[in-house]
Amino acid sequence: MRMSSLNNIAYIILLIIIFVLIPLSGNQYIIHIMILSFINAILASALDLLVGYTGSLILGYAAFYAVGAYTSTLLSINIGLSPWLGVALGGVASMLAGLAMGIPALRLRGPYLAISTLGFGVIVYLLLINLDFITRGPLGIPNIPPLPGAGLIDFSSRTSYYYLMLTVYIIILYILWMLTSSRYGRILVAMREDEDAAKAVGINTSLYRISVYMISTFIAGVSGGFYAHYIRYVNPDMSSLSQSIAILSMVLLGGAGTVIGPSIGAFILMFVSEILRPLLEYRLLIYGTLIILIIRFFPGGVYGYLIKNLVQRKTVSKEIVGEVKT
Amino acid sequence: MSLVINSLDVYYGKVQILREISLKVDHGSITALIGPNGSGKTTLLKTISGILRPMKGSIKYEDKEIVGLQPHEIVELGIIHVPEGRRLFPYLTVYENLLLGSYNKKARERFKDNLERILTIFPILKERLHQKAGTLSGGEQQMLAIARALMAEPRLLLIDEPSLGLAPKIIDTVYEHIKTLKESEKITILLAEQNAAKAFEVSDYVYVLETGRVVREGKAVELIQDEEIRKVYLGI
C-alpha cells in the first residue's frame, strides 16, 4: 500500500484527466451515458458502505434513490423551491427514510435484513404508485425544472452537467475514501467481521449502524435528486426491484468493500446495458446470472480480481475482503 | 470485592440457563469458573459484560449495579471481555485490532504508551504487528485477544476459554501471561475454563458450575483436595 501510494495518485490523476477530456469529443450520446454512469456510481458507492463495509445485504436500496428524486422533484414543482436546495432536501428525506428502515432493522442480520429491506423497497414502490394525487402514480412526473445555472454556467447543457456530476462524483468518492480509511471505517469493518467482539471492545454498535445507514441513504437521495433534474422525468420504476438489483450488481461486479470497485461496476454495467439494449427485456436475467457468476468465480469483483492478480500477487490486499457476510 | 453477583437468573428465550448464581470476585485475584459444556460459564461472562440481560438478580461491580447497562458502558467501567474462540477481526491487522481495543476515550488518549507496554508483555505480537490477525497461529491469536482487551485498560478481565483449541505447550504460555497480568498489572481476572487442571493451577478461588448452578466453590488449594472434584474434573 504505502509503496504504491504514489503510483495510485498517478493513476487517479490520469483517470481524472481522461474524464475531463471525454466531453471534448462532442459525442452527446457518450456524454449522456457517462452522466448516468456517474449518478449510478455514486449510488453504488453509497450502497457499498452498507453491503461491503458493514456487511448488511440491502435489497430494496433503490427506494432511497427514488425518495431523493421524488422529494426534490415535488418540492421544486409544487413549491418552486430551488432544485439545488431540493437535491439537498432529497438527501435529507432519504436519510429519514433510512432511519425509518434502519432502526427497526437494527436487530436483524443476514437474510432477515435482506428480506425486510426488500419489503421496504416494495412499500416505497407501492406508495409512489398509489399516492397518485401527489406522485401522479405510474404516469410519473414530467417537466421537472433543471438545475439553475450559476453565473456563466448553464446546467441544462449536457456538457456542463457532465462536469457538475464529475465534480460531485469525485467529492463523494473522496469523502467515502476518507471515511472508510479512518477509524470510523475500521469500526465498521470490525462490526462486519464480528459484532459481538466489537461490542466486547466497547463499540456502541447500534450507534454506528444507524449512522452508517444515515450517511449511505443521504448520498443515495442526493444521487436521486441529480438524476431527476437531469432526466427531468421520474416514475415509480426508480424504486423497482430491478433497479435495486441493478445497483447491487454494480457493487458486487466491481468489488464490494472497496471504495473504487462499485464505480467500476457502475461504468461497466451502464455501458454493457447500452450495448445490450436490444435485449432489454432480459436485463434482469442477465444481471441475475452475472451476480451468480461473480460470487462463484470472483468474490472480490473486478477490482478485487485486478488487485489480486496484477498488483499484489504475494500479499493479501486489504481491499479484496469484500465478501458479503450473511 | 471487585465483583459481587447475587442470585442471577438468565434465560435464552424460555430456556433457563443460569439459576440463582451468586459469586464474588476478590480484588487482584484470579477466579475460575469450571464445569462441563453447557454449564453456563460463557453465559455468565456474557451477562456480566452486558451482551445478555438477566431476568433477575444483581451484578455489582465496585458497589455499582451494572445490570441494564449497555456493553459499551460496561467497558468504560473497566470490565473487558475476551470472548470465547478469540473473536478477533481477522481481516484487520494486529495493529488495527489493538487500535480498536483502545476504543474508549480514556484508553485512546494513552494508546501509544499502552501499545508499547503491551508489546513488551507479548513480544511475539510486535513481530506480527502489520500482519492480518487471521494469519496468526492459534496461540498468537489468543495472545492478541488478551492484548486487545488490555488496550482498553481493564481492571476486571473476563476471559472465556483461553485454552480452547490450543496445544498443551501453548496453553502453558497463555497461562503464564495471564498470571503476569495479575501479578505485574494488578488486574483482577475472572476466567471460564474447561481445562480444570489448568484452572486450579493458576487461580485463587474456584466456582464449579453444573447445569446453570454453582454446585461447589472454594479456594483452589482447598477444593483440589476434594475427592469428588479430583475424580470428576481432574480424572485422578
Short mmCIF file of C-alpha atoms in Angstrom, two decimals, chain A residues 2 183 186-187 189-190 193-194 196-204 208 316-318 321 323, chain B residues 46 51 71-72 75 80-81 83 87-92 96 99-101 103 108 130 132 148:
data_model
loop_
_atom_site.label_atom_id
_atom_site.label_comp_id
_atom_site.label_asym_id
_atom_site.label_seq_id
_atom_site.Cartn_x
_atom_site.Cartn_y
_atom_site.Cartn_z
CA ARG A 2 2.46 2.56 1.18
CA ARG A 183 -11.09 4.94 12.48
CA ARG A 186 -12.23 0.31 10.78
CA ILE A 187 -15.02 0.17 13.31
CA VAL A 189 -15.25 -3.48 9.31
CA ALA A 190 -14.80 -4.73 12.87
CA GLU A 193 -16.38 -9.28 10.98
CA ASP A 194 -17.66 -9.91 14.46
CA ASP A 196 -20.11 -9.49 19.49
CA ALA A 197 -16.37 -8.93 19.54
CA ALA A 198 -16.96 -5.34 18.55
CA LYS A 199 -19.31 -4.98 21.48
CA ALA A 200 -16.76 -6.65 23.70
CA VAL A 201 -14.17 -3.97 22.96
CA GLY A 202 -16.74 -1.34 23.86
CA ILE A 203 -18.08 -0.21 20.49
CA ASN A 204 -21.61 1.13 20.60
CA TYR A 208 -22.50 3.08 14.25
CA VAL A 316 -3.25 -10.37 0.53
CA SER A 317 -4.65 -6.96 -0.20
CA LYS A 318 -6.73 -5.07 2.31
CA VAL A 321 -12.04 -8.69 1.57
CA GLU A 323 -17.32 -10.62 0.56
CA LYS B 46 -21.74 -12.62 28.60
CA ILE B 51 -24.30 -8.80 25.98
CA PRO B 71 -21.96 -3.38 26.74
CA HIS B 72 -20.03 -0.25 25.79
CA VAL B 75 -16.41 -1.48 29.01
CA ILE B 80 -13.36 -6.14 29.50
CA HIS B 81 -14.49 -9.41 27.98
CA PRO B 83 -14.81 -13.73 24.16
CA ARG B 87 -13.17 -13.40 18.14
CA LEU B 88 -10.57 -11.21 16.52
CA PHE B 89 -11.20 -9.08 13.47
CA PRO B 90 -9.38 -11.43 11.05
CA TYR B 91 -9.08 -9.07 8.09
CA LEU B 92 -7.68 -6.25 10.17
CA GLU B 96 -5.66 -2.32 13.92
CA LEU B 99 -6.27 0.11 17.99
CA LEU B 100 -9.91 -0.98 18.20
CA GLY B 101 -9.18 -2.43 21.60
CA TYR B 103 -11.81 2.22 21.67
CA ARG B 108 -7.47 6.12 23.36
CA HIS B 130 1.29 -5.43 10.44
CA LYS B 132 -3.59 -9.72 9.32
CA ARG B 148 -6.65 -6.29 22.61
#
